[in-house]
């Protein structure tokens, strides 16, 4: 994967941003360096699955440190990798999560397990809770995935959430489903290959044409 302007710059940038906002100890800095190769590998797998023209360059997977959407995904993988590294401090994972929230207005906690390949477009104001997420999950601005009475949704593969859409509670969202802008699904199962409009319990569900 091409990292622009370079891995060394990326290392310095992350450390600098965390230190300026929260302070960064020498031990935490070493932990960031230790997990970075695994994070970049996961980032590459995720970006390789994208059809977005900005994610490839000269036939190779491309990561621009100054592309906010790409950096947002990278920071999620970084926070999660720190969390999974038992020798790293929980405080460091919190700092990276908080940094992502501060920079991108995305609330995506490191304990939430995203699929290896997921996509986002203008994620401002989105909140993604502890649901089960399928491959190629896609979301936009002001999307919400959350619980109702402690129960979270189960989301299939190739599900797209357009701006302002919400999935809450005891829901099973089938594969290849599109939630239209501002759709609100609560405690409702959605069949595969559907487009969803409106709000629960008065949803309009239409068959989605095969692409």
mmCIF file of C-alpha atoms in Angstrom:
data_model
loop_
_atom_site.group_PDB
_atom_site.id
_atom_site.type_symbol
_atom_site.label_atom_id
_atom_site.label_comp_id
_atom_site.label_asym_id
_atom_site.label_seq_id
_atom_site.Cartn_x
_atom_site.Cartn_y
_atom_site.Cartn_z
ATOM 1 C CA UNK A 1 0.000 0.000 0.000
ATOM 2 C CA UNK A 2 1.196 3.486 -0.835
ATOM 3 C CA UNK A 3 1.114 5.731 2.242
ATOM 4 C CA UNK A 4 1.353 9.424 1.380
ATOM 5 C CA UNK A 5 3.406 11.333 2.426
ATOM 6 C CA UNK A 6 4.948 8.315 4.177
ATOM 7 C CA UNK A 7 4.737 5.965 7.155
ATOM 8 C CA UNK A 8 7.244 8.004 9.148
ATOM 9 C CA UNK A 9 5.131 11.132 8.728
ATOM 10 C CA UNK A 10 2.036 9.152 9.743
ATOM 11 C CA UNK A 11 3.772 7.950 12.924
ATOM 12 C CA UNK A 12 4.826 11.478 13.842
ATOM 13 C CA UNK A 13 1.412 12.949 13.048
ATOM 14 C CA UNK A 14 -0.551 10.524 15.231
ATOM 15 C CA UNK A 15 1.852 10.931 18.136
ATOM 16 C CA UNK A 16 1.815 14.723 17.770
ATOM 17 C CA UNK A 17 -1.988 14.927 17.671
ATOM 18 C CA UNK A 18 -2.461 12.667 20.690
ATOM 19 C CA UNK A 19 0.237 14.486 22.668
ATOM 20 C CA UNK A 20 -1.260 17.907 21.913
ATOM 21 C CA UNK A 21 -4.748 16.883 23.020
ATOM 22 C CA UNK A 22 -4.101 14.402 25.839
ATOM 23 C CA UNK A 23 -0.323 13.992 26.342
ATOM 24 C CA UNK A 24 1.542 10.894 25.229
ATOM 25 C CA UNK A 25 4.000 9.002 27.382
ATOM 26 C CA UNK A 26 7.107 7.298 26.064
ATOM 27 C CA UNK A 27 5.509 3.922 26.823
ATOM 28 C CA UNK A 28 2.397 4.862 24.857
ATOM 29 C CA UNK A 29 4.491 6.135 21.959
ATOM 30 C CA UNK A 30 6.327 2.808 21.840
ATOM 31 C CA UNK A 31 2.989 0.968 21.845
ATOM 32 C CA UNK A 32 1.792 3.013 18.857
ATOM 33 C CA UNK A 33 4.932 2.099 16.939
ATOM 34 C CA UNK A 34 4.528 -1.562 17.872
ATOM 35 C CA UNK A 35 0.953 -1.937 16.613
ATOM 36 C CA UNK A 36 1.329 0.254 13.514
ATOM 37 C CA UNK A 37 2.345 -2.543 11.066
ATOM 38 C CA UNK A 38 -0.758 -4.592 11.954
ATOM 39 C CA UNK A 39 -2.935 -1.478 11.688
ATOM 40 C CA UNK A 40 -1.596 -0.639 8.245
ATOM 41 C CA UNK A 41 -2.205 -4.210 7.109
ATOM 42 C CA UNK A 42 -5.847 -4.041 8.227
ATOM 43 C CA UNK A 43 -6.207 -0.607 6.664
ATOM 44 C CA UNK A 44 -4.893 -1.933 3.364
ATOM 45 C CA UNK A 45 -7.367 -4.836 3.367
ATOM 46 C CA UNK A 46 -10.211 -2.411 4.039
ATOM 47 C CA UNK A 47 -9.142 0.090 1.379
ATOM 48 C CA UNK A 48 -8.534 -2.633 -1.186
ATOM 49 C CA UNK A 49 -12.219 -3.476 -0.965
ATOM 50 C CA UNK A 50 -13.275 0.057 -1.874
ATOM 51 C CA UNK A 51 -14.388 1.157 -5.333
ATOM 52 C CA UNK A 52 -13.721 4.794 -4.414
ATOM 53 C CA UNK A 53 -11.264 6.278 -6.893
ATOM 54 C CA UNK A 54 -9.304 7.958 -4.099
ATOM 55 C CA UNK A 55 -8.355 4.608 -2.581
ATOM 56 C CA UNK A 56 -6.163 3.485 -5.472
ATOM 57 C CA UNK A 57 -3.278 5.080 -7.321
ATOM 58 C CA UNK A 58 -1.216 3.618 -10.145
ATOM 59 C CA UNK A 59 -2.896 0.263 -9.629
ATOM 60 C CA UNK A 60 -2.029 0.101 -5.918
ATOM 61 C CA UNK A 61 -4.017 0.631 -2.745
ATOM 62 C CA UNK A 62 -3.517 4.251 -1.691
ATOM 63 C CA UNK A 63 -3.744 5.867 1.742
ATOM 64 C CA UNK A 64 -3.464 9.631 1.950
ATOM 65 C CA UNK A 65 -2.877 10.709 5.517
ATOM 66 C CA UNK A 66 -4.660 13.967 4.661
ATOM 67 C CA UNK A 67 -7.810 12.325 3.287
ATOM 68 C CA UNK A 68 -10.128 12.667 6.286
ATOM 69 C CA UNK A 69 -12.271 9.617 5.472
ATOM 70 C CA UNK A 70 -9.241 7.387 5.058
ATOM 71 C CA UNK A 71 -7.626 8.744 8.206
ATOM 72 C CA UNK A 72 -10.887 8.162 10.075
ATOM 73 C CA UNK A 73 -10.869 4.456 9.191
ATOM 74 C CA UNK A 74 -7.176 4.193 10.051
ATOM 75 C CA UNK A 75 -7.788 5.708 13.500
ATOM 76 C CA UNK A 76 -10.555 3.197 14.213
ATOM 77 C CA UNK A 77 -8.225 0.300 13.364
ATOM 78 C CA UNK A 78 -5.470 1.925 15.443
ATOM 79 C CA UNK A 79 -7.656 2.308 18.528
ATOM 80 C CA UNK A 80 -8.938 -1.255 18.203
ATOM 81 C CA UNK A 81 -5.451 -2.718 17.714
ATOM 82 C CA UNK A 82 -4.231 -0.892 20.819
ATOM 83 C CA UNK A 83 -7.251 -2.283 22.696
ATOM 84 C CA UNK A 84 -6.475 -5.818 21.503
ATOM 85 C CA UNK A 85 -2.794 -5.500 22.443
ATOM 86 C CA UNK A 86 -2.811 -6.665 26.061
ATOM 87 C CA UNK A 87 0.504 -4.961 26.781
ATOM 88 C CA UNK A 88 -0.801 -1.524 25.746
ATOM 89 C CA UNK A 89 -2.741 0.704 28.105
ATOM 90 C CA UNK A 90 -6.508 1.116 27.889
ATOM 91 C CA UNK A 91 -5.928 4.861 28.260
ATOM 92 C CA UNK A 92 -4.070 4.909 24.934
ATOM 93 C CA UNK A 93 -6.992 3.204 23.166
ATOM 94 C CA UNK A 94 -9.282 5.819 24.718
ATOM 95 C CA UNK A 95 -7.050 8.614 23.466
ATOM 96 C CA UNK A 96 -7.048 7.342 19.880
ATOM 97 C CA UNK A 97 -10.828 6.832 19.977
ATOM 98 C CA UNK A 98 -11.282 10.341 21.353
ATOM 99 C CA UNK A 99 -8.946 11.755 18.696
ATOM 100 C CA UNK A 100 -11.082 10.184 15.959
ATOM 101 C CA UNK A 101 -14.210 11.611 17.572
ATOM 102 C CA UNK A 102 -12.632 15.071 17.813
ATOM 103 C CA UNK A 103 -11.337 15.125 14.239
ATOM 104 C CA UNK A 104 -14.197 13.417 12.415
ATOM 105 C CA UNK A 105 -17.261 13.699 14.697
ATOM 106 C CA UNK A 106 -17.608 9.916 14.479
ATOM 107 C CA UNK A 107 -18.496 7.893 17.560
ATOM 108 C CA UNK A 108 -17.100 4.445 16.761
ATOM 109 C CA UNK A 109 -15.792 2.806 19.919
ATOM 110 C CA UNK A 110 -12.847 0.434 19.697
ATOM 111 C CA UNK A 111 -14.805 -2.355 21.396
ATOM 112 C CA UNK A 112 -17.203 -2.363 18.425
ATOM 113 C CA UNK A 113 -15.970 -4.960 15.929
ATOM 114 C CA UNK A 114 -16.305 -3.668 12.399
ATOM 115 C CA UNK A 115 -15.879 -6.081 9.469
ATOM 116 C CA UNK A 116 -12.512 -6.234 7.683
ATOM 117 C CA UNK A 117 -14.012 -4.190 4.839
ATOM 118 C CA UNK A 118 -16.382 -1.314 5.583
ATOM 119 C CA UNK A 119 -16.965 2.029 3.943
ATOM 120 C CA UNK A 120 -17.897 5.538 4.992
ATOM 121 C CA UNK A 121 -18.723 8.751 3.213
ATOM 122 C CA UNK A 122 -18.830 12.010 5.186
ATOM 123 C CA UNK A 123 -19.241 10.258 8.573
ATOM 124 C CA UNK A 124 -19.917 13.470 10.522
ATOM 125 C CA UNK A 125 -22.314 12.949 13.385
ATOM 126 C CA UNK A 126 -22.588 9.172 12.945
ATOM 127 C CA UNK A 127 -22.867 6.900 16.002
ATOM 128 C CA UNK A 128 -22.226 3.172 15.535
ATOM 129 C CA UNK A 129 -23.064 1.006 18.540
ATOM 130 C CA UNK A 130 -22.340 -2.595 19.470
ATOM 131 C CA UNK A 131 -24.223 -4.272 16.642
ATOM 132 C CA UNK A 132 -23.062 -7.166 14.481
ATOM 133 C CA UNK A 133 -21.884 -5.698 11.176
ATOM 134 C CA UNK A 134 -21.582 -7.628 7.911
ATOM 135 C CA UNK A 135 -18.972 -7.219 5.193
ATOM 136 C CA UNK A 136 -19.058 -4.079 3.066
ATOM 137 C CA UNK A 137 -21.166 -2.167 5.557
ATOM 138 C CA UNK A 138 -21.467 1.452 4.376
ATOM 139 C CA UNK A 139 -22.683 4.528 6.241
ATOM 140 C CA UNK A 140 -22.901 8.286 5.752
ATOM 141 C CA UNK A 141 -23.445 11.377 7.885
ATOM 142 C CA UNK A 142 -25.756 11.364 10.911
ATOM 143 C CA UNK A 143 -26.382 7.601 10.813
ATOM 144 C CA UNK A 144 -27.145 5.798 14.066
ATOM 145 C CA UNK A 145 -26.909 2.133 15.000
ATOM 146 C CA UNK A 146 -27.961 1.556 18.583
ATOM 147 C CA UNK A 147 -29.796 -0.503 21.162
ATOM 148 C CA UNK A 148 -33.332 -0.623 22.434
ATOM 149 C CA UNK A 149 -33.653 -2.089 25.930
ATOM 150 C CA UNK A 150 -30.111 -3.403 25.648
ATOM 151 C CA UNK A 151 -30.632 -5.295 22.378
ATOM 152 C CA UNK A 152 -28.572 -4.351 19.317
ATOM 153 C CA UNK A 153 -29.181 -5.027 15.606
ATOM 154 C CA UNK A 154 -27.618 -7.734 13.457
ATOM 155 C CA UNK A 155 -26.685 -6.320 10.071
ATOM 156 C CA UNK A 156 -26.005 -8.471 7.003
ATOM 157 C CA UNK A 157 -23.507 -8.060 4.179
ATOM 158 C CA UNK A 158 -23.532 -5.166 1.705
ATOM 159 C CA UNK A 159 -25.869 -2.994 3.772
ATOM 160 C CA UNK A 160 -25.863 0.727 2.984
ATOM 161 C CA UNK A 161 -27.094 3.413 5.376
ATOM 162 C CA UNK A 162 -27.749 6.697 3.616
ATOM 163 C CA UNK A 163 -27.646 10.026 5.449
ATOM 164 C CA UNK A 164 -29.650 10.301 8.629
ATOM 165 C CA UNK A 165 -30.825 6.676 8.663
ATOM 166 C CA UNK A 166 -31.158 4.741 11.923
ATOM 167 C CA UNK A 167 -31.249 1.083 12.996
ATOM 168 C CA UNK A 168 -32.211 0.462 16.611
ATOM 169 C CA UNK A 169 -32.968 -2.539 18.764
ATOM 170 C CA UNK A 170 -33.995 -6.070 17.861
ATOM 171 C CA UNK A 171 -33.469 -5.913 14.079
ATOM 172 C CA UNK A 172 -32.069 -8.360 11.584
ATOM 173 C CA UNK A 173 -31.129 -6.505 8.417
ATOM 174 C CA UNK A 174 -30.727 -8.863 5.466
ATOM 175 C CA UNK A 175 -27.963 -8.791 2.874
ATOM 176 C CA UNK A 176 -27.939 -6.161 0.123
ATOM 177 C CA UNK A 177 -30.277 -3.749 1.907
ATOM 178 C CA UNK A 178 -30.284 0.026 1.388
ATOM 179 C CA UNK A 179 -31.723 2.298 4.048
ATOM 180 C CA UNK A 180 -32.915 5.464 2.346
ATOM 181 C CA UNK A 181 -32.053 8.885 3.771
ATOM 182 C CA UNK A 182 -33.709 9.398 7.169
ATOM 183 C CA UNK A 183 -35.189 5.874 7.282
ATOM 184 C CA UNK A 184 -35.782 4.740 10.877
ATOM 185 C CA UNK A 185 -35.869 1.010 11.584
ATOM 186 C CA UNK A 186 -36.665 -0.077 15.147
ATOM 187 C CA UNK A 187 -37.218 -3.648 16.318
ATOM 188 C CA UNK A 188 -38.022 -4.748 12.755
ATOM 189 C CA UNK A 189 -36.508 -7.402 10.490
ATOM 190 C CA UNK A 190 -35.748 -6.341 6.928
ATOM 191 C CA UNK A 191 -35.605 -8.969 4.169
ATOM 192 C CA UNK A 192 -32.563 -9.164 1.891
ATOM 193 C CA UNK A 193 -32.398 -7.265 -1.402
ATOM 194 C CA UNK A 194 -34.611 -4.441 -0.152
ATOM 195 C CA UNK A 195 -34.776 -0.649 -0.095
ATOM 196 C CA UNK A 196 -36.291 0.783 3.096
ATOM 197 C CA UNK A 197 -38.140 4.092 3.429
ATOM 198 C CA UNK A 198 -39.989 5.763 6.281
ATOM 199 C CA UNK A 199 -40.087 5.018 9.999
ATOM 200 C CA UNK A 200 -41.067 2.025 12.092
ATOM 201 C CA UNK A 201 -43.726 0.754 12.417
ATOM 202 C CA UNK A 202 -44.871 2.367 9.143
ATOM 203 C CA UNK A 203 -41.994 1.337 6.897
ATOM 204 C CA UNK A 204 -42.145 1.046 3.140
ATOM 205 C CA UNK A 205 -40.006 -1.855 1.933
ATOM 206 C CA UNK A 206 -39.396 -2.278 -1.776
ATOM 207 C CA UNK A 207 -37.535 -4.994 -3.639
ATOM 208 C CA UNK A 208 -34.114 -3.924 -4.795
ATOM 209 C CA UNK A 209 -33.249 -4.673 -8.401
ATOM 210 C CA UNK A 210 -30.250 -6.916 -8.900
ATOM 211 C CA UNK A 211 -27.193 -5.009 -10.046
#
